[in-house]
Amino acid sequence: MAYFENINKVQYEGVKTDNPFAFRHYNPEEIVLGKTMKEHLRFGIAYWHTMTQDGSDPFGSPVNIRNWCGETPMETAKNRVEAFFEILEKLGVEYFCFHDVDVAPEGDSLEEFFQNIDEITDLIKEKMDQTGIKLLWNTANMFSNPRFVNGAASSNNADVFAHSAAQVKKGLDISKKLGGENYVFWGGREGYESLLNTDMKLEQDNIARLFKMAIAYGEKINHKPQFLIEPKPKEPSSHQYDYDAATAMAFIQKYGLEGDFKLNLEGNHATLAGHTFEHELAVARCYDALGSIDANQGHPLLGWDTDEFPTNVHDTTLVMVELLENGGIAPGGINFDSKVRRSSFAMEDLFLAHIAGMDTYARGLKAAAALKEARFFDELKEKRYASYTTGIGAKIVAGEEDLESLTTYALANDEIKMESDHLEFVKSRLNDFLF
Ligand code: XLS
Ligand code: NI
Ligand code: NI
């Protein structure tokens, strides 16, 4: 049965089309810098925002119209799988991501939950085999259930730690069964509400203990997805340990996890941390740890994780500049961790919103490719840092100078000439590439 009877496979029709269910910029087979757009962008769809989110908010009840609700939670779960793959196929999206609780009802016990997961992931596997659609990553939801009120691995209660370990083990078993390319840890409530009662060192050591158990189990079952930490500074906890990319890298290095862990970076989490998305990507690149991205954007006037679909071409261009500099994002991808706004409650909005996000990323890719071909940023930076390529700068970089030799140099070269950055001119030239 089709859940979106009136929607056909979405095709590229170019900017002149007036068909809302067509791509205007995303042309999957078009070659950009030697690769197809599809290969560059590796789009993924998030099960939670697309299949389970109901449009409710702290001030209002569910509004989303969805036609896949069945008689029992398991029937609904099965219908969702069908509807989800219909969306993926019709949009031509080849990857997806999910939390354990998104796909299967928790039931009355952990045992029942695991049985439900097995049954539903069998169905998902069948769909994957039929369509060639792949699992970008899965994860365990260790923040929604009341037992996680004080976190999962960072909980003060060791039984909660054990429960979390069981969920992660199941997550890795599923990842193996479905050929998952990455496995994500977003520390939902791995943080604290008040330092008054928190042993921060023990909590962070325990998070690292769980991560090491995950690495060891992956080795044991001979399945090694790229592990990813997804930083976020706050919400739901008032303070989360994986605050931002730099903080997560300090954690990864402190506990010696560099060989197995990289980062999954999200647009709205970057802005919540007081950074731009491209800042977070650049930090990750400095550590060779850019693993995957959660594509969304925050509302400029709201201070929480609104997870809006990306529609800002300026932002997606700067993201794609980073991804190109990274040599691509594989085995990661561009996962739309994005949800339709409450007022976009119709079924077809799920298509319109993803088309908007995909087109905005396609425009970002094209603009970033043009910037790269024009050597826009290279020339800018070569000129700006030219003092380090010759003379004293080249010697500093080569490690040939020390405080004494530089003091001698500085005393003899006391009149320093600084040059203007002409930043407004640079920004205006950048606009020429965007539109
Ligand atoms: C929440 C996070 C979450 C992760 C997966 O803010 O973005 O959705 O991506 O647990
Ligand atoms: Ni996310
Ligand atoms: Ni988020």
Tab-separated table of C-alpha atoms and ligand atoms in Angstrom:
chain	number	residue	atom	x	y	z
A	1	MET	CA	0.000	0.000	0.000
A	2	ALA	CA	1.197	3.513	-0.747
A	3	TYR	CA	1.029	6.116	1.989
A	4	PHE	CA	1.728	8.977	-0.407
A	5	GLU	CA	-0.490	7.969	-3.305
A	6	ASN	CA	-0.476	11.363	-4.953
A	7	ILE	CA	3.259	11.866	-4.895
A	8	ASN	CA	5.451	10.381	-7.630
A	9	LYS	CA	9.191	9.914	-7.636
A	10	VAL	CA	10.696	13.358	-7.214
A	11	GLN	CA	12.796	14.342	-10.259
A	12	TYR	CA	15.179	17.150	-11.057
A	13	GLU	CA	13.307	19.675	-13.212
A	14	GLY	CA	15.462	22.810	-12.879
A	15	VAL	CA	14.583	26.289	-11.644
A	16	LYS	CA	11.928	26.953	-14.274
A	17	THR	CA	9.578	24.246	-13.033
A	18	ASP	CA	6.446	25.159	-11.142
A	19	ASN	CA	6.060	21.623	-9.803
A	20	PRO	CA	6.534	21.837	-6.020
A	21	PHE	CA	7.391	18.121	-5.914
A	22	ALA	CA	10.487	18.488	-8.089
A	23	PHE	CA	14.112	19.327	-7.369
A	24	ARG	CA	15.127	22.707	-8.697
A	25	HIS	CA	18.830	22.382	-7.863
A	26	TYR	CA	19.533	18.827	-6.689
A	27	ASN	CA	20.350	16.818	-9.779
A	28	PRO	CA	21.679	13.532	-8.354
A	29	GLU	CA	23.710	12.440	-11.393
A	30	GLU	CA	25.135	15.877	-12.258
A	31	ILE	CA	28.929	15.933	-12.017
A	32	VAL	CA	30.439	18.548	-9.720
A	33	LEU	CA	34.217	18.575	-9.299
A	34	GLY	CA	34.505	15.065	-10.730
A	35	LYS	CA	31.829	13.376	-8.575
A	36	THR	CA	28.051	13.114	-8.840
A	37	MET	CA	26.019	15.345	-6.548
A	38	LYS	CA	24.646	12.207	-4.962
A	39	GLU	CA	28.154	11.030	-4.048
A	40	HIS	CA	29.084	14.407	-2.600
A	41	LEU	CA	25.950	14.848	-0.554
A	42	ARG	CA	25.158	11.352	0.776
A	43	PHE	CA	21.774	12.511	2.117
A	44	GLY	CA	20.112	10.682	4.975
A	45	ILE	CA	16.654	10.971	6.563
A	46	ALA	CA	16.068	10.866	10.325
A	47	TYR	CA	13.391	8.395	11.429
A	48	TRP	CA	12.512	10.384	14.547
A	49	HIS	CA	11.591	13.681	12.923
A	50	THR	CA	9.965	12.134	9.872
A	51	MET	CA	8.107	9.127	11.274
A	52	THR	CA	7.457	9.657	14.986
A	53	GLN	CA	7.359	13.397	15.609
A	54	ASP	CA	3.739	14.503	16.085
A	55	GLY	CA	4.011	18.292	16.006
A	56	SER	CA	3.255	18.781	19.713
A	57	ASP	CA	5.195	21.382	21.696
A	58	PRO	CA	5.174	22.406	25.382
A	59	PHE	CA	2.117	24.555	24.661
A	60	GLY	CA	0.091	22.407	22.307
A	61	SER	CA	-1.125	18.923	21.453
A	62	PRO	CA	-0.179	16.893	18.377
A	63	VAL	CA	-1.133	18.457	15.037
A	64	ASN	CA	0.575	16.339	12.394
A	65	ILE	CA	-1.743	14.460	10.050
A	66	ARG	CA	-0.280	10.998	9.468
A	67	ASN	CA	-2.003	7.994	7.908
A	68	TRP	CA	0.099	5.175	9.326
A	69	CYS	CA	-1.405	4.731	12.784
A	70	GLY	CA	-2.495	1.124	13.357
A	71	GLU	CA	-4.496	-0.705	16.013
A	72	THR	CA	-1.467	-1.581	18.150
A	73	PRO	CA	1.952	0.029	18.670
A	74	MET	CA	3.579	-2.825	16.729
A	75	GLU	CA	1.185	-2.389	13.820
A	76	THR	CA	1.992	1.329	13.733
A	77	ALA	CA	5.706	0.504	13.862
A	78	LYS	CA	5.366	-1.810	10.854
A	79	ASN	CA	3.334	0.722	8.897
A	80	ARG	CA	5.996	3.304	9.599
A	81	VAL	CA	8.684	1.141	8.017
A	82	GLU	CA	6.608	0.899	4.831
A	83	ALA	CA	5.901	4.629	4.760
A	84	PHE	CA	9.521	5.521	5.558
A	85	PHE	CA	10.955	3.514	2.685
A	86	GLU	CA	8.334	4.986	0.372
A	87	ILE	CA	9.600	8.463	1.325
A	88	LEU	CA	13.261	7.482	0.912
A	89	GLU	CA	12.655	5.880	-2.462
A	90	LYS	CA	10.480	8.664	-3.834
A	91	LEU	CA	13.020	11.287	-2.760
A	92	GLY	CA	15.947	9.207	-4.033
A	93	VAL	CA	17.618	9.380	-0.605
A	94	GLU	CA	19.965	6.450	-0.058
A	95	TYR	CA	20.684	6.637	3.694
A	96	PHE	CA	18.722	6.782	6.929
A	97	CYS	CA	19.311	7.089	10.677
A	98	PHE	CA	17.285	5.999	13.694
A	99	HIS	CA	17.170	5.583	17.480
A	100	ASP	CA	16.069	2.197	18.823
A	101	VAL	CA	12.866	3.693	20.305
A	102	ASP	CA	11.927	5.365	16.993
A	103	VAL	CA	11.433	2.061	15.224
A	104	ALA	CA	10.072	-0.244	17.921
A	105	PRO	CA	7.749	0.173	20.929
A	106	GLU	CA	9.468	-0.297	24.306
A	107	GLY	CA	6.730	-2.611	25.600
A	108	ASP	CA	6.702	-3.604	29.272
A	109	SER	CA	10.249	-4.866	29.691
A	110	LEU	CA	13.714	-4.657	28.191
A	111	GLU	CA	13.240	-8.175	26.888
A	112	GLU	CA	10.037	-7.238	25.085
A	113	PHE	CA	11.713	-4.120	23.697
A	114	PHE	CA	14.546	-6.202	22.257
A	115	GLN	CA	12.068	-8.660	20.698
A	116	ASN	CA	10.190	-5.785	19.101
A	117	ILE	CA	13.437	-4.336	17.766
A	118	ASP	CA	14.404	-7.693	16.263
A	119	GLU	CA	11.054	-8.033	14.537
A	120	ILE	CA	11.006	-4.511	13.120
A	121	THR	CA	14.638	-4.526	12.024
A	122	ASP	CA	13.968	-7.773	10.126
A	123	LEU	CA	11.380	-5.811	8.194
A	124	ILE	CA	13.794	-2.884	7.737
A	125	LYS	CA	16.432	-5.288	6.447
A	126	GLU	CA	14.021	-6.708	3.874
A	127	LYS	CA	13.297	-3.175	2.669
A	128	MET	CA	17.010	-2.350	2.526
A	129	ASP	CA	17.708	-5.462	0.473
A	130	GLN	CA	14.875	-4.645	-1.936
A	131	THR	CA	15.824	-1.005	-2.440
A	132	GLY	CA	19.595	-0.770	-1.884
A	133	ILE	CA	18.995	1.927	0.743
A	134	LYS	CA	21.684	1.910	3.463
A	135	LEU	CA	21.979	2.623	7.175
A	136	LEU	CA	24.090	5.744	7.770
A	137	TRP	CA	23.869	5.323	11.547
A	138	ASN	CA	21.736	4.150	14.387
A	139	THR	CA	21.872	5.061	18.044
A	140	ALA	CA	20.272	4.200	21.374
A	141	ASN	CA	17.796	6.630	22.865
A	142	MET	CA	19.094	6.891	26.429
A	143	PHE	CA	17.346	10.113	27.410
A	144	SER	CA	13.543	9.848	26.978
A	145	ASN	CA	12.590	7.121	29.432
A	146	PRO	CA	12.214	8.308	33.086
A	147	ARG	CA	15.080	6.006	34.153
A	148	PHE	CA	17.447	8.414	32.368
A	149	VAL	CA	16.466	11.427	34.450
A	150	ASN	CA	20.109	11.741	35.597
A	151	GLY	CA	21.697	10.582	32.367
A	152	ALA	CA	22.693	7.172	31.039
A	153	ALA	CA	26.402	6.293	31.401
A	154	SER	CA	26.745	9.405	33.580
A	155	SER	CA	23.836	8.461	35.860
A	156	ASN	CA	24.471	8.236	39.591
A	157	ASN	CA	22.654	4.868	39.481
A	158	ALA	CA	24.762	1.902	38.307
A	159	ASP	CA	21.656	-0.038	37.256
A	160	VAL	CA	20.998	2.706	34.731
A	161	PHE	CA	24.574	2.321	33.479
A	162	ALA	CA	23.955	-1.400	33.016
A	163	HIS	CA	20.664	-0.771	31.210
A	164	SER	CA	22.434	1.681	28.901
A	165	ALA	CA	25.144	-0.866	28.173
A	166	ALA	CA	22.471	-3.375	27.172
A	167	GLN	CA	20.883	-0.845	24.800
A	168	VAL	CA	24.259	-0.056	23.228
A	169	LYS	CA	25.007	-3.770	22.790
A	170	LYS	CA	21.654	-4.212	21.067
A	171	GLY	CA	22.378	-1.120	18.967
A	172	LEU	CA	25.645	-2.623	17.768
A	173	ASP	CA	24.010	-5.985	17.037
A	174	ILE	CA	21.467	-4.157	14.875
A	175	SER	CA	24.192	-2.085	13.265
A	176	LYS	CA	25.928	-5.309	12.265
A	177	LYS	CA	22.704	-6.879	10.995
A	178	LEU	CA	21.908	-3.807	8.872
A	179	GLY	CA	25.485	-2.990	7.819
A	180	GLY	CA	25.521	0.396	9.600
A	181	GLU	CA	28.416	2.591	8.468
A	182	ASN	CA	28.540	4.713	11.637
A	183	TYR	CA	27.227	4.503	15.189
A	184	VAL	CA	26.295	7.701	17.055
A	185	PHE	CA	26.440	8.690	20.707
A	186	TRP	CA	24.540	11.871	21.386
A	187	GLY	CA	24.766	12.439	25.141
A	188	GLY	CA	21.119	13.403	25.660
A	189	ARG	CA	21.325	13.857	29.431
A	190	GLU	CA	25.035	13.131	29.854
A	191	GLY	CA	25.617	16.296	31.800
A	192	TYR	CA	24.267	17.733	34.992
A	193	GLU	CA	21.587	19.925	36.458
A	194	SER	CA	23.589	21.088	39.472
A	195	LEU	CA	27.252	20.788	40.410
A	196	LEU	CA	26.199	20.772	44.077
A	197	ASN	CA	25.527	17.033	43.916
A	198	THR	CA	27.619	16.003	40.889
A	199	ASP	CA	30.886	14.032	40.755
A	200	MET	CA	31.968	15.289	37.358
A	201	LYS	CA	35.129	13.195	37.166
A	202	LEU	CA	33.337	9.915	37.928
A	203	GLU	CA	30.552	10.730	35.460
A	204	GLN	CA	32.962	11.462	32.622
A	205	ASP	CA	35.102	8.415	33.442
A	206	ASN	CA	31.929	6.320	33.256
A	207	ILE	CA	30.961	7.714	29.856
A	208	ALA	CA	34.438	6.744	28.614
A	209	ARG	CA	33.991	3.286	30.175
A	210	LEU	CA	30.811	2.739	28.163
A	211	PHE	CA	32.515	3.935	24.953
A	212	LYS	CA	35.407	1.528	25.509
A	213	MET	CA	32.960	-1.314	26.073
A	214	ALA	CA	31.340	-0.399	22.748
A	215	ILE	CA	34.693	-0.492	20.948
A	216	ALA	CA	35.530	-3.847	22.553
A	217	TYR	CA	32.139	-5.332	21.650
A	218	GLY	CA	32.434	-4.120	18.046
A	219	GLU	CA	35.774	-5.904	17.820
A	220	LYS	CA	34.300	-9.026	19.373
A	221	ILE	CA	31.424	-9.274	16.879
A	222	ASN	CA	33.712	-8.200	14.063
A	223	HIS	CA	31.679	-5.133	13.185
A	224	LYS	CA	33.424	-1.789	13.365
A	225	PRO	CA	31.239	1.149	12.408
A	226	GLN	CA	32.835	4.591	12.692
A	227	PHE	CA	31.864	5.713	16.207
A	228	LEU	CA	30.705	9.311	16.409
A	229	ILE	CA	30.120	11.694	19.308
A	230	GLU	CA	27.495	14.349	18.603
A	231	PRO	CA	28.235	17.453	20.677
A	232	LYS	CA	25.514	19.723	22.051
A	233	PRO	CA	25.966	22.300	24.816
A	234	LYS	CA	22.610	22.098	26.592
A	235	GLU	CA	18.987	20.982	26.248
A	236	PRO	CA	17.766	18.793	27.794
A	237	SER	CA	20.467	19.038	30.518
A	238	SER	CA	21.394	22.528	31.625
A	239	HIS	CA	25.006	21.574	30.967
A	240	GLN	CA	26.110	18.720	28.721
A	241	TYR	CA	29.604	17.260	28.811
A	242	ASP	CA	30.011	17.149	25.001
A	243	TYR	CA	29.512	20.917	24.824
A	244	ASP	CA	30.984	21.494	21.375
A	245	ALA	CA	33.512	20.024	18.932
A	246	ALA	CA	36.554	21.259	20.868
A	247	THR	CA	35.226	19.902	24.170
A	248	ALA	CA	34.369	16.540	22.620
A	249	MET	CA	37.873	16.338	21.106
A	250	ALA	CA	39.438	16.989	24.507
A	251	PHE	CA	37.338	14.096	25.858
A	252	ILE	CA	38.294	11.821	22.958
A	253	GLN	CA	41.978	12.597	23.463
A	254	LYS	CA	41.900	12.392	27.254
A	255	TYR	CA	40.498	8.874	27.114
A	256	GLY	CA	42.563	7.722	24.115
A	257	LEU	CA	39.588	7.181	21.801
A	258	GLU	CA	41.114	8.872	18.700
A	259	GLY	CA	41.403	5.707	16.655
A	260	ASP	CA	37.721	4.818	16.922
A	261	PHE	CA	35.808	8.049	17.447
A	262	LYS	CA	35.081	11.053	15.257
A	263	LEU	CA	32.388	13.726	15.460
A	264	ASN	CA	28.850	14.049	14.152
A	265	LEU	CA	28.205	17.784	14.014
A	266	GLU	CA	24.819	19.471	13.909
A	267	GLY	CA	23.996	22.969	12.695
A	268	ASN	CA	21.606	23.927	15.479
A	269	HIS	CA	23.887	22.487	18.176
A	270	ALA	CA	26.692	24.692	16.874
A	271	THR	CA	24.579	27.813	17.179
A	272	LEU	CA	23.356	26.793	20.662
A	273	ALA	CA	27.032	26.609	21.656
A	274	GLY	CA	27.595	30.131	20.341
A	275	HIS	CA	29.423	28.983	17.212
A	276	THR	CA	28.649	28.857	13.514
A	277	PHE	CA	28.177	25.435	11.907
A	278	GLU	CA	31.312	25.986	9.807
A	279	HIS	CA	33.308	26.770	12.952
A	280	GLU	CA	32.454	23.353	14.374
A	281	LEU	CA	33.356	21.647	11.091
A	282	ALA	CA	36.649	23.540	10.915
A	283	VAL	CA	37.532	22.506	14.486
A	284	ALA	CA	36.796	18.867	13.627
A	285	ARG	CA	38.931	19.117	10.483
A	286	CYS	CA	41.864	20.447	12.512
A	287	TYR	CA	41.735	17.151	14.440
A	288	ASP	CA	41.023	15.014	11.380
A	289	ALA	CA	37.783	14.055	13.100
A	290	LEU	CA	35.001	15.276	10.831
A	291	GLY	CA	32.794	12.183	10.677
A	292	SER	CA	29.273	13.127	9.609
A	293	ILE	CA	26.803	15.992	9.846
A	294	ASP	CA	23.264	16.514	11.103
A	295	ALA	CA	21.882	19.049	8.675
A	296	ASN	CA	19.476	21.538	10.183
A	297	GLN	CA	19.353	25.161	11.271
A	298	GLY	CA	18.150	27.027	14.320
A	299	HIS	CA	15.618	29.823	14.250
A	300	PRO	CA	17.566	33.094	14.429
A	301	LEU	CA	15.195	34.480	17.072
A	302	LEU	CA	14.748	31.403	19.266
A	303	GLY	CA	17.284	30.041	21.732
A	304	TRP	CA	16.535	26.325	21.516
A	305	ASP	CA	17.059	23.342	19.228
A	306	THR	CA	14.307	24.042	16.697
A	307	ASP	CA	15.913	21.624	14.201
A	308	GLU	CA	14.554	23.454	11.171
A	309	PHE	CA	15.150	22.227	7.670
A	310	PRO	CA	18.159	24.031	6.197
A	311	THR	CA	17.052	26.771	3.813
A	312	ASN	CA	19.907	29.243	4.221
A	313	VAL	CA	22.166	29.083	1.143
A	314	HIS	CA	24.916	31.166	2.744
A	315	ASP	CA	25.206	28.634	5.580
A	316	THR	CA	25.054	25.503	3.419
A	317	THR	CA	27.705	26.968	1.116
A	318	LEU	CA	30.128	27.432	3.991
A	319	VAL	CA	29.319	23.921	5.225
A	320	MET	CA	30.024	22.492	1.774
A	321	VAL	CA	33.293	24.449	1.588
A	322	GLU	CA	34.369	22.564	4.724
A	323	LEU	CA	33.170	19.207	3.409
A	324	LEU	CA	35.052	19.711	0.131
A	325	GLU	CA	38.194	20.703	2.036
A	326	ASN	CA	37.725	17.506	4.041
A	327	GLY	CA	37.860	15.502	0.816
A	328	GLY	CA	34.184	14.533	1.256
A	329	ILE	CA	32.162	13.249	4.181
A	330	ALA	CA	32.083	9.465	3.535
A	331	PRO	CA	31.564	7.158	5.359
A	332	GLY	CA	29.503	9.875	7.031
A	333	GLY	CA	26.702	11.720	5.321
A	334	ILE	CA	24.330	14.660	5.453
A	335	ASN	CA	21.531	13.500	7.735
A	336	PHE	CA	18.478	15.753	7.883
A	337	ASP	CA	18.065	15.916	11.650
A	338	SER	CA	15.301	18.364	10.793
A	339	LYS	CA	11.640	18.591	11.572
A	340	VAL	CA	8.753	20.318	9.889
A	341	ARG	CA	7.439	23.341	11.741
A	342	ARG	CA	4.243	22.858	13.715
A	343	SER	CA	2.288	24.770	11.102
A	344	SER	CA	3.527	22.412	8.359
A	345	PHE	CA	1.342	19.569	9.569
A	346	ALA	CA	0.269	17.995	6.264
A	347	MET	CA	1.634	14.673	4.987
A	348	GLU	CA	3.111	16.261	1.865
A	349	ASP	CA	5.137	18.684	3.991
A	350	LEU	CA	7.494	15.785	4.697
A	351	PHE	CA	8.336	15.831	0.985
A	352	LEU	CA	8.336	19.595	0.523
A	353	ALA	CA	10.633	20.063	3.527
A	354	HIS	CA	13.175	17.467	2.406
A	355	ILE	CA	13.133	18.848	-1.132
A	356	ALA	CA	13.844	22.310	0.330
A	357	GLY	CA	16.744	20.946	2.397
A	358	MET	CA	18.192	18.929	-0.479
A	359	ASP	CA	17.939	21.838	-2.900
A	360	THR	CA	19.555	24.177	-0.381
A	361	TYR	CA	22.471	21.766	0.083
A	362	ALA	CA	22.758	21.292	-3.697
A	363	ARG	CA	23.004	25.066	-4.102
A	364	GLY	CA	25.609	25.113	-1.331
A	365	LEU	CA	27.594	22.399	-3.110
A	366	LYS	CA	27.505	24.233	-6.442
A	367	ALA	CA	28.540	27.524	-4.872
A	368	ALA	CA	31.302	25.841	-2.844
A	369	ALA	CA	32.590	24.115	-5.990
A	370	ALA	CA	32.674	27.434	-7.859
A	371	LEU	CA	34.534	29.037	-4.942
A	372	LYS	CA	37.029	26.178	-4.985
A	373	GLU	CA	37.560	26.397	-8.740
A	374	ALA	CA	38.128	30.149	-8.442
A	375	ARG	CA	40.549	29.468	-5.526
A	376	PHE	CA	38.572	32.150	-3.660
A	377	PHE	CA	39.550	31.178	-0.121
A	378	ASP	CA	43.005	29.861	-1.103
A	379	GLU	CA	44.030	33.168	-2.613
A	380	LEU	CA	42.589	35.113	0.271
A	381	LYS	CA	44.470	33.056	2.835
A	382	GLU	CA	47.701	32.791	0.849
A	383	LYS	CA	47.813	36.571	0.726
A	384	ARG	CA	46.793	37.033	4.354
A	385	TYR	CA	49.412	34.629	5.717
A	386	ALA	CA	52.130	35.455	3.153
A	387	SER	CA	54.477	36.668	5.932
A	388	TYR	CA	54.924	33.037	7.025
A	389	THR	CA	56.177	31.826	3.645
A	390	THR	CA	59.390	33.869	3.448
A	391	GLY	CA	61.890	35.590	5.747
A	392	ILE	CA	61.343	35.478	9.474
A	393	GLY	CA	57.881	33.863	9.175
A	394	ALA	CA	59.243	30.892	7.227
A	395	LYS	CA	61.922	30.456	9.895
A	396	ILE	CA	59.312	30.512	12.720
A	397	VAL	CA	57.290	27.850	10.947
A	398	ALA	CA	60.411	25.752	10.348
A	399	GLY	CA	61.180	25.851	14.079
A	400	GLU	CA	64.441	27.700	13.543
A	401	GLU	CA	63.750	30.627	15.871
A	402	ASP	CA	63.582	31.080	19.653
A	403	LEU	CA	62.674	33.892	22.048
A	404	GLU	CA	66.193	35.335	21.988
A	405	SER	CA	66.653	35.342	18.218
A	406	LEU	CA	63.167	36.811	17.763
A	407	THR	CA	63.919	39.534	20.309
A	408	THR	CA	66.972	40.523	18.267
A	409	TYR	CA	64.773	40.557	15.139
A	410	ALA	CA	61.963	42.536	16.817
A	411	LEU	CA	64.368	45.187	18.123
A	412	ALA	CA	65.686	45.701	14.602
A	413	ASN	CA	62.207	45.660	12.983
A	414	ASP	CA	60.191	47.838	15.281
A	415	GLU	CA	57.989	49.491	12.656
A	416	ILE	CA	55.369	46.890	11.870
A	417	LYS	CA	53.151	47.515	8.848
A	418	MET	CA	49.651	46.006	9.191
A	419	GLU	CA	47.293	45.603	6.230
A	420	SER	CA	43.526	45.967	6.214
A	421	ASP	CA	41.467	42.783	5.717
A	422	HIS	CA	38.809	44.604	3.641
A	423	LEU	CA	36.314	42.157	5.128
A	424	GLU	CA	33.179	43.851	3.766
A	425	PHE	CA	34.591	43.589	0.248
A	426	VAL	CA	35.330	39.888	0.831
A	427	LYS	CA	31.764	39.220	2.030
A	428	SER	CA	30.294	41.017	-0.934
A	429	ARG	CA	32.443	38.982	-3.343
A	430	LEU	CA	31.269	35.828	-1.593
A	431	ASN	CA	27.668	36.855	-2.319
A	432	ASP	CA	28.536	36.871	-6.030
A	433	PHE	CA	29.061	33.107	-5.787
A	434	LEU	CA	25.816	32.448	-3.926
A	435	PHE	CA	23.203	33.908	-6.238
B	1	XLS	C1	19.185	16.069	19.579
B	1	XLS	C2	20.075	15.325	18.715
B	1	XLS	C3	19.630	13.909	18.381
B	1	XLS	C4	20.769	13.125	17.823
B	1	XLS	C5	20.585	11.654	17.873
B	1	XLS	O1	19.284	17.258	19.749
B	1	XLS	O2	20.324	16.054	17.563
B	1	XLS	O3	18.548	13.931	17.529
B	1	XLS	O4	21.080	13.494	16.527
B	1	XLS	O5	20.366	11.186	19.146
B	2	NI	NI	21.364	15.405	15.841
B	3	NI	NI	19.626	18.319	17.752
